Amino acid sequence: MTERQNTVGRYAPSPTGDLHLGNLRTALIAWLHARVQKGVFLMRMEDVDTARVVAGSDKRLLSDLEWLGLDWDGEVIYQSQRLSMYQDVLADLDEQGLIYPCFCSRKDIRQASSAPHSTLGVYPGTCANLDAVKINELSKIKSPATRVRVPNYLKNDCGDFVLHRADGLFAYQLAVVVDDVKQGVTDVVRGSDLADSTLRQRYLAQLMYRQNPMGRSDAIRYHHVPLVLDDDGNRMSKRDGSFSTQQWRDAGRSAPELVAYLARSLNLIDGINALTANELVNSIELTDIVDVFM
Ligand code: GLU
């Protein structure tokens, strides 16, 4: 077995609004997971979906994280500045015949995936084998999305999925994996709402490692944090109208109080009302954090 290198963790928020406490809690646990192991912790803004980006929210988000006492190594990476890298990866996959243009509308996909022998919502590969003439013809009418061919074991779970959207934006699935691989991330810690993406991301990461035989050969580990916060099962999300970090700050509550509140909700501590993020790192062990993962 190859020896694992040091832990490289990351937090990869989308700057689409203010950081609510649920996000902050995920950031805290991702940070703790890296720092308890004396590992590296990276910060990445996932701003490829430009229509959803809210100007200035990146700065507010970083300020909230700093206020809480979290730190990161190196510069903050912005995905919007790495588009040519995603393009290069797509070109590599294209050379290997692993991607293809897809001209289907949402309606086409809905109809095709509800046919007998299909799995609802899973793309059945309608455009997987179009010939060059057909592709040329359809390209004159509309711009295609780009899908990656998945192996049989993934056909029913996710089907060939989109890496580049018809509207010209790179898909989250592509950008996130390219960055995790290129940045040498060993451990992804994120909210359980993204657990469904893991199969797709593992597969893409595998393809990328295959292209880079000199690089790491071991897989990224994915960990998911439940989004339920309290004993009453209240979920911390914007939708449920829960606090933003800013509201907490505006109410004059301190960062150590919030660290303690979040750490109690994760069962990392008991009966403590305030402690700094650094004090928390020094008072817990890796196994305490692993217990939080689903
Ligand atoms: N940018 C994604 C989000 O904010 C998280 C990506 C990830 O952690 O894999 O929902």
mmCIF file of C-alpha atoms and ligand atoms in Angstrom:
data_model
loop_
_atom_site.group_PDB
_atom_site.id
_atom_site.type_symbol
_atom_site.label_atom_id
_atom_site.label_comp_id
_atom_site.label_asym_id
_atom_site.label_seq_id
_atom_site.Cartn_x
_atom_site.Cartn_y
_atom_site.Cartn_z
ATOM 1 C CA MET A 1 0.000 0.000 0.000
ATOM 2 C CA THR A 2 1.227 3.461 -0.811
ATOM 3 C CA GLU A 3 1.693 5.726 2.152
ATOM 4 C CA ARG A 4 -0.835 8.502 2.431
ATOM 5 C CA GLN A 5 0.492 12.000 2.330
ATOM 6 C CA ASN A 6 -0.525 14.697 4.746
ATOM 7 C CA THR A 7 -4.135 15.655 4.893
ATOM 8 C CA VAL A 8 -5.137 18.408 2.507
ATOM 9 C CA GLY A 9 -8.650 19.622 3.221
ATOM 10 C CA ARG A 10 -10.640 22.448 1.745
ATOM 11 C CA TYR A 11 -13.770 24.515 2.069
ATOM 12 C CA ALA A 12 -15.390 25.345 -1.240
ATOM 13 C CA PRO A 13 -18.361 27.664 -0.797
ATOM 14 C CA SER A 14 -20.377 29.162 -3.619
ATOM 15 C CA PRO A 15 -20.523 32.938 -3.141
ATOM 16 C CA THR A 16 -24.250 33.058 -3.756
ATOM 17 C CA GLY A 17 -25.360 34.812 -0.587
ATOM 18 C CA ASP A 18 -24.581 35.173 3.060
ATOM 19 C CA LEU A 19 -23.148 32.348 5.077
ATOM 20 C CA HIS A 20 -25.812 30.857 7.265
ATOM 21 C CA LEU A 21 -24.946 28.945 10.380
ATOM 22 C CA GLY A 22 -25.384 25.576 8.679
ATOM 23 C CA ASN A 23 -22.641 26.451 6.187
ATOM 24 C CA LEU A 24 -20.452 27.782 8.929
ATOM 25 C CA ARG A 25 -20.842 24.569 10.851
ATOM 26 C CA THR A 26 -19.701 22.585 7.805
ATOM 27 C CA ALA A 27 -16.754 24.954 7.354
ATOM 28 C CA LEU A 28 -15.825 24.495 11.017
ATOM 29 C CA ILE A 29 -15.823 20.722 10.814
ATOM 30 C CA ALA A 30 -13.845 20.729 7.534
ATOM 31 C CA TRP A 31 -11.283 23.031 9.140
ATOM 32 C CA LEU A 32 -11.118 20.964 12.330
ATOM 33 C CA HIS A 33 -10.633 17.780 10.331
ATOM 34 C CA ALA A 34 -7.580 19.249 8.581
ATOM 35 C CA ARG A 35 -6.117 21.110 11.537
ATOM 36 C CA VAL A 36 -6.487 18.326 14.081
ATOM 37 C CA GLN A 37 -4.224 16.345 11.752
ATOM 38 C CA LYS A 38 -1.863 19.290 11.322
ATOM 39 C CA GLY A 39 -2.855 19.245 7.681
ATOM 40 C CA VAL A 40 -3.283 21.888 5.035
ATOM 41 C CA PHE A 41 -6.593 23.707 4.652
ATOM 42 C CA LEU A 42 -7.478 25.420 1.364
ATOM 43 C CA MET A 43 -10.178 27.958 0.543
ATOM 44 C CA ARG A 44 -11.877 27.941 -2.835
ATOM 45 C CA MET A 45 -14.696 30.111 -4.190
ATOM 46 C CA GLU A 46 -16.928 28.095 -6.455
ATOM 47 C CA ASP A 47 -18.134 30.893 -8.668
ATOM 48 C CA VAL A 48 -18.457 29.230 -12.065
ATOM 49 C CA ASP A 49 -22.237 29.544 -12.063
ATOM 50 C CA THR A 50 -22.081 33.267 -12.701
ATOM 51 C CA ALA A 51 -25.853 33.762 -12.736
ATOM 52 C CA ARG A 52 -26.039 32.671 -9.095
ATOM 53 C CA VAL A 53 -23.053 34.632 -7.809
ATOM 54 C CA VAL A 54 -23.908 37.566 -5.555
ATOM 55 C CA ALA A 55 -21.355 40.356 -5.842
ATOM 56 C CA GLY A 56 -19.485 40.946 -2.596
ATOM 57 C CA SER A 57 -20.689 37.773 -0.903
ATOM 58 C CA ASP A 58 -17.226 36.203 -1.297
ATOM 59 C CA LYS A 59 -15.695 38.944 0.847
ATOM 60 C CA ARG A 60 -18.441 38.744 3.475
ATOM 61 C CA LEU A 61 -18.120 34.991 3.596
ATOM 62 C CA LEU A 62 -14.352 35.134 4.118
ATOM 63 C CA SER A 63 -14.789 37.775 6.773
ATOM 64 C CA ASP A 64 -17.291 35.556 8.613
ATOM 65 C CA LEU A 65 -14.893 32.605 8.503
ATOM 66 C CA GLU A 66 -12.019 34.728 9.781
ATOM 67 C CA TRP A 67 -14.186 36.210 12.479
ATOM 68 C CA LEU A 68 -15.037 32.713 13.652
ATOM 69 C CA GLY A 69 -11.308 31.984 13.936
ATOM 70 C CA LEU A 70 -10.794 29.772 10.898
ATOM 71 C CA ASP A 71 -7.676 30.228 8.775
ATOM 72 C CA TRP A 72 -6.484 28.776 5.495
ATOM 73 C CA ASP A 73 -3.237 28.205 3.653
ATOM 74 C CA GLY A 74 -2.290 30.200 0.588
ATOM 75 C CA GLU A 75 -4.445 32.447 -1.521
ATOM 76 C CA VAL A 76 -8.166 31.967 -1.946
ATOM 77 C CA ILE A 77 -8.756 30.266 -5.313
ATOM 78 C CA TYR A 78 -11.558 31.547 -7.568
ATOM 79 C CA GLN A 79 -12.908 29.062 -10.068
ATOM 80 C CA SER A 80 -13.860 31.858 -12.450
ATOM 81 C CA GLN A 81 -10.137 32.410 -12.960
ATOM 82 C CA ARG A 82 -9.431 28.808 -13.858
ATOM 83 C CA LEU A 83 -11.683 28.348 -16.870
ATOM 84 C CA SER A 84 -8.841 27.533 -19.261
ATOM 85 C CA MET A 85 -7.780 24.711 -16.975
ATOM 86 C CA TYR A 86 -11.274 23.181 -17.081
ATOM 87 C CA GLN A 87 -11.194 23.594 -20.849
ATOM 88 C CA ASP A 88 -7.875 21.725 -21.041
ATOM 89 C CA VAL A 89 -9.252 18.848 -19.009
ATOM 90 C CA LEU A 90 -12.275 18.641 -21.300
ATOM 91 C CA ALA A 91 -9.934 18.595 -24.311
ATOM 92 C CA ASP A 92 -7.968 15.703 -22.748
ATOM 93 C CA LEU A 93 -11.140 13.761 -22.106
ATOM 94 C CA ASP A 94 -12.259 14.481 -25.662
ATOM 95 C CA GLU A 95 -9.013 13.087 -27.060
ATOM 96 C CA GLN A 96 -9.724 9.869 -25.215
ATOM 97 C CA GLY A 97 -13.248 9.691 -26.637
ATOM 98 C CA LEU A 98 -14.723 10.025 -23.164
ATOM 99 C CA ILE A 99 -17.090 12.928 -23.798
ATOM 100 C CA TYR A 100 -19.730 13.764 -26.380
ATOM 101 C CA PRO A 101 -22.061 16.618 -27.316
ATOM 102 C CA CYS A 102 -25.671 16.300 -26.186
ATOM 103 C CA PHE A 103 -28.444 18.241 -27.883
ATOM 104 C CA CYS A 104 -31.325 17.013 -25.727
ATOM 105 C CA SER A 105 -33.659 19.482 -24.058
ATOM 106 C CA ARG A 106 -34.843 18.935 -20.497
ATOM 107 C CA LYS A 107 -38.118 17.711 -21.934
ATOM 108 C CA ASP A 108 -36.346 15.172 -24.196
ATOM 109 C CA ILE A 109 -34.500 13.825 -21.176
ATOM 110 C CA ARG A 110 -37.614 13.630 -19.029
ATOM 111 C CA GLN A 111 -39.443 11.719 -21.710
ATOM 112 C CA ALA A 112 -36.567 9.378 -22.519
ATOM 113 C CA SER A 113 -35.859 8.613 -18.882
ATOM 114 C CA SER A 114 -39.470 7.749 -18.148
ATOM 115 C CA ALA A 115 -39.545 5.062 -20.849
ATOM 116 C CA PRO A 116 -39.676 1.404 -19.744
ATOM 117 C CA HIS A 117 -36.234 0.021 -18.826
ATOM 118 C CA SER A 118 -34.949 3.520 -18.037
ATOM 119 C CA THR A 119 -34.293 4.981 -14.629
ATOM 120 C CA LEU A 120 -36.317 8.113 -13.998
ATOM 121 C CA GLY A 121 -34.194 11.226 -14.210
ATOM 122 C CA VAL A 122 -31.103 9.349 -15.386
ATOM 123 C CA TYR A 123 -29.901 10.336 -18.833
ATOM 124 C CA PRO A 124 -30.294 7.263 -21.031
ATOM 125 C CA GLY A 125 -27.533 8.154 -23.502
ATOM 126 C CA THR A 126 -29.695 9.427 -26.346
ATOM 127 C CA CYS A 127 -26.823 11.378 -27.969
ATOM 128 C CA ALA A 128 -24.033 8.994 -26.997
ATOM 129 C CA ASN A 129 -23.516 7.624 -30.492
ATOM 130 C CA LEU A 130 -24.373 10.411 -32.915
ATOM 131 C CA ASP A 131 -22.204 10.401 -36.033
ATOM 132 C CA ALA A 132 -20.191 13.414 -37.171
ATOM 133 C CA VAL A 133 -22.698 14.392 -39.840
ATOM 134 C CA LYS A 134 -25.570 14.467 -37.365
ATOM 135 C CA ILE A 135 -23.513 16.387 -34.826
ATOM 136 C CA ASN A 136 -22.646 18.941 -37.455
ATOM 137 C CA GLU A 137 -26.254 19.315 -38.486
ATOM 138 C CA LEU A 138 -27.565 19.699 -34.933
ATOM 139 C CA SER A 139 -24.777 22.120 -33.996
ATOM 140 C CA LYS A 140 -26.161 24.566 -36.530
ATOM 141 C CA ILE A 141 -29.460 24.660 -34.675
ATOM 142 C CA LYS A 142 -28.355 24.733 -31.033
ATOM 143 C CA SER A 143 -25.288 24.593 -28.833
ATOM 144 C CA PRO A 144 -24.850 21.270 -27.125
ATOM 145 C CA ALA A 145 -24.020 20.365 -23.572
ATOM 146 C CA THR A 146 -21.039 18.035 -23.100
ATOM 147 C CA ARG A 147 -21.476 14.749 -21.271
ATOM 148 C CA VAL A 148 -18.964 12.235 -20.014
ATOM 149 C CA ARG A 149 -19.435 8.543 -20.793
ATOM 150 C CA VAL A 150 -19.774 6.570 -17.589
ATOM 151 C CA PRO A 151 -18.953 2.882 -17.186
ATOM 152 C CA ASN A 152 -21.744 0.334 -16.801
ATOM 153 C CA TYR A 153 -21.667 0.317 -13.022
ATOM 154 C CA LEU A 154 -22.753 3.960 -13.035
ATOM 155 C CA LYS A 155 -25.311 3.760 -15.815
ATOM 156 C CA ASN A 156 -28.277 3.330 -13.496
ATOM 157 C CA ASP A 157 -27.035 5.628 -10.770
ATOM 158 C CA CYS A 158 -26.172 8.741 -12.651
ATOM 159 C CA GLY A 159 -25.938 8.048 -16.382
ATOM 160 C CA ASP A 160 -23.628 10.064 -18.612
ATOM 161 C CA PHE A 161 -23.548 13.421 -16.843
ATOM 162 C CA VAL A 162 -22.947 16.993 -17.917
ATOM 163 C CA LEU A 163 -19.467 18.535 -17.651
ATOM 164 C CA HIS A 164 -20.111 21.612 -19.725
ATOM 165 C CA ARG A 165 -23.546 23.149 -19.998
ATOM 166 C CA ALA A 166 -25.340 24.199 -23.151
ATOM 167 C CA ASP A 167 -25.288 27.790 -21.868
ATOM 168 C CA GLY A 168 -21.483 27.727 -21.971
ATOM 169 C CA LEU A 169 -20.788 27.353 -18.245
ATOM 170 C CA PHE A 170 -18.667 24.569 -16.817
ATOM 171 C CA ALA A 171 -20.668 22.242 -14.609
ATOM 172 C CA TYR A 172 -20.041 22.117 -10.873
ATOM 173 C CA GLN A 173 -19.126 18.405 -11.150
ATOM 174 C CA LEU A 174 -16.250 19.124 -13.502
ATOM 175 C CA ALA A 175 -14.875 22.238 -11.842
ATOM 176 C CA VAL A 176 -14.967 20.778 -8.334
ATOM 177 C CA VAL A 177 -13.088 17.615 -9.304
ATOM 178 C CA VAL A 178 -10.501 19.363 -11.462
ATOM 179 C CA ASP A 179 -9.702 21.632 -8.545
ATOM 180 C CA ASP A 180 -9.725 18.916 -5.902
ATOM 181 C CA VAL A 181 -7.330 16.850 -8.004
ATOM 182 C CA LYS A 182 -5.084 19.724 -9.110
ATOM 183 C CA GLN A 183 -4.901 21.129 -5.607
ATOM 184 C CA GLY A 184 -3.971 17.741 -4.201
ATOM 185 C CA VAL A 185 -6.981 17.582 -1.889
ATOM 186 C CA THR A 186 -6.976 14.318 0.073
ATOM 187 C CA ASP A 187 -10.172 14.834 2.074
ATOM 188 C CA VAL A 188 -13.387 16.511 1.065
ATOM 189 C CA VAL A 189 -15.597 17.427 4.011
ATOM 190 C CA ARG A 190 -18.958 18.902 3.051
ATOM 191 C CA GLY A 191 -22.688 18.917 3.722
ATOM 192 C CA SER A 192 -24.746 15.779 3.241
ATOM 193 C CA ASP A 193 -26.733 17.516 0.508
ATOM 194 C CA LEU A 194 -23.767 16.829 -1.776
ATOM 195 C CA ALA A 195 -23.406 13.143 -0.922
ATOM 196 C CA ASP A 196 -25.214 12.208 -4.134
ATOM 197 C CA SER A 197 -22.458 13.775 -6.201
ATOM 198 C CA THR A 198 -19.765 11.551 -4.788
ATOM 199 C CA LEU A 199 -20.085 8.661 -7.249
ATOM 200 C CA ARG A 200 -19.755 11.036 -10.177
ATOM 201 C CA GLN A 201 -16.864 12.863 -8.615
ATOM 202 C CA ARG A 202 -14.955 9.713 -7.728
ATOM 203 C CA TYR A 203 -15.259 8.579 -11.302
ATOM 204 C CA LEU A 204 -14.042 11.892 -12.740
ATOM 205 C CA ALA A 205 -11.157 11.997 -10.299
ATOM 206 C CA GLN A 206 -10.197 8.505 -11.371
ATOM 207 C CA LEU A 207 -10.146 9.576 -15.017
ATOM 208 C CA MET A 208 -7.952 12.507 -14.159
ATOM 209 C CA TYR A 209 -5.494 10.471 -12.124
ATOM 210 C CA ARG A 210 -5.266 8.026 -14.989
ATOM 211 C CA GLN A 211 -4.146 10.868 -17.225
ATOM 212 C CA ASN A 212 -1.491 11.828 -14.784
ATOM 213 C CA PRO A 213 0.495 8.679 -13.980
ATOM 214 C CA MET A 214 3.142 10.652 -12.123
ATOM 215 C CA GLY A 215 0.546 12.122 -9.798
ATOM 216 C CA ARG A 216 -1.123 10.665 -6.775
ATOM 217 C CA SER A 217 -2.773 7.366 -7.325
ATOM 218 C CA ASP A 218 -4.805 7.163 -4.183
ATOM 219 C CA ALA A 219 -8.365 8.385 -4.191
ATOM 220 C CA ILE A 220 -9.844 11.434 -2.560
ATOM 221 C CA ARG A 221 -11.783 10.587 0.594
ATOM 222 C CA TYR A 222 -15.257 12.087 0.795
ATOM 223 C CA HIS A 223 -16.930 12.802 4.129
ATOM 224 C CA HIS A 224 -20.402 14.202 4.653
ATOM 225 C CA VAL A 225 -21.712 16.172 7.581
ATOM 226 C CA PRO A 226 -25.395 15.871 8.474
ATOM 227 C CA LEU A 227 -27.213 19.135 7.967
ATOM 228 C CA VAL A 228 -29.448 18.630 10.953
ATOM 229 C CA LEU A 229 -28.317 20.863 13.733
ATOM 230 C CA ASP A 230 -30.205 20.356 16.925
ATOM 231 C CA ASP A 231 -31.911 17.657 18.915
ATOM 232 C CA ASP A 232 -35.278 18.774 17.609
ATOM 233 C CA GLY A 233 -34.068 17.941 14.124
ATOM 234 C CA ASN A 234 -34.039 21.551 12.969
ATOM 235 C CA ARG A 235 -32.147 21.876 9.769
ATOM 236 C CA MET A 236 -29.887 24.838 9.417
ATOM 237 C CA SER A 237 -30.477 26.260 6.021
ATOM 238 C CA LYS A 238 -31.325 29.569 4.481
ATOM 239 C CA ARG A 239 -34.646 28.193 3.382
ATOM 240 C CA ASP A 240 -35.725 27.580 6.943
ATOM 241 C CA GLY A 241 -34.972 31.146 7.790
ATOM 242 C CA SER A 242 -32.167 30.312 10.162
ATOM 243 C CA PHE A 243 -29.606 32.843 11.214
ATOM 244 C CA SER A 244 -26.954 34.192 8.980
ATOM 245 C CA THR A 245 -23.557 34.573 10.579
ATOM 246 C CA GLN A 246 -23.927 38.289 10.120
ATOM 247 C CA GLN A 247 -27.136 38.316 12.178
ATOM 248 C CA TRP A 248 -25.316 36.501 14.953
ATOM 249 C CA ARG A 249 -22.528 39.068 14.815
ATOM 250 C CA ASP A 250 -24.976 41.965 14.658
ATOM 251 C CA ALA A 251 -26.735 40.652 17.752
ATOM 252 C CA GLY A 252 -23.444 41.169 19.607
ATOM 253 C CA ARG A 253 -22.768 37.480 20.163
ATOM 254 C CA SER A 254 -19.111 36.553 20.188
ATOM 255 C CA ALA A 255 -17.197 34.151 17.954
ATOM 256 C CA PRO A 256 -16.239 31.833 20.869
ATOM 257 C CA GLU A 257 -19.930 31.577 21.783
ATOM 258 C CA LEU A 258 -20.752 30.588 18.229
ATOM 259 C CA VAL A 259 -17.870 28.082 18.062
ATOM 260 C CA ALA A 260 -19.197 26.509 21.254
ATOM 261 C CA TYR A 261 -22.764 26.488 19.951
ATOM 262 C CA LEU A 262 -21.732 24.781 16.713
ATOM 263 C CA ALA A 263 -19.380 22.358 18.465
ATOM 264 C CA ARG A 264 -22.152 21.382 20.903
ATOM 265 C CA SER A 265 -24.487 20.777 17.964
ATOM 266 C CA LEU A 266 -21.835 18.414 16.570
ATOM 267 C CA ASN A 267 -21.470 16.664 19.948
ATOM 268 C CA LEU A 268 -17.811 17.646 20.019
ATOM 269 C CA ILE A 269 -18.105 19.302 23.410
ATOM 270 C CA ASP A 270 -20.514 19.316 26.247
ATOM 271 C CA GLY A 271 -21.499 22.059 28.639
ATOM 272 C CA ILE A 272 -19.062 24.705 27.383
ATOM 273 C CA ASN A 273 -20.495 28.069 26.440
ATOM 274 C CA ALA A 274 -17.554 29.715 24.764
ATOM 275 C CA LEU A 275 -14.202 28.667 23.352
ATOM 276 C CA THR A 276 -12.077 29.754 20.409
ATOM 277 C CA ALA A 277 -11.647 27.649 17.287
ATOM 278 C CA ASN A 278 -8.007 27.034 18.242
ATOM 279 C CA GLU A 279 -8.984 25.928 21.734
ATOM 280 C CA LEU A 280 -11.460 23.556 20.155
ATOM 281 C CA VAL A 281 -8.788 22.011 17.893
ATOM 282 C CA ASN A 282 -6.640 21.389 20.944
ATOM 283 C CA SER A 283 -9.420 19.792 22.927
ATOM 284 C CA ILE A 284 -10.653 17.173 20.455
ATOM 285 C CA GLU A 285 -9.276 14.221 18.515
ATOM 286 C CA LEU A 286 -9.691 13.014 14.968
ATOM 287 C CA THR A 287 -12.016 10.235 16.084
ATOM 288 C CA ASP A 288 -14.426 12.805 17.555
ATOM 289 C CA ILE A 289 -14.682 14.390 14.126
ATOM 290 C CA VAL A 290 -14.999 11.132 12.251
ATOM 291 C CA ASP A 291 -17.959 10.332 14.500
ATOM 292 C CA VAL A 292 -19.784 13.315 13.065
ATOM 293 C CA PHE A 293 -19.569 12.031 9.492
ATOM 294 C CA MET A 294 -22.476 10.099 8.074
HETATM 295 N N1 GLU B 1 -19.645 24.815 -3.822
HETATM 296 C C1 GLU B 1 -20.473 23.803 -3.261
HETATM 297 C C2 GLU B 1 -21.543 24.446 -2.390
HETATM 298 O O1 GLU B 1 -21.338 25.507 -1.876
HETATM 299 C C3 GLU B 1 -19.697 22.826 -2.396
HETATM 300 C C4 GLU B 1 -18.804 21.974 -3.180
HETATM 301 C C5 GLU B 1 -18.174 20.838 -2.403
HETATM 302 O O2 GLU B 1 -17.887 20.988 -1.221
HETATM 303 O O3 GLU B 1 -17.931 19.812 -3.027
HETATM 304 O O4 GLU B 1 -22.599 23.881 -2.242
#
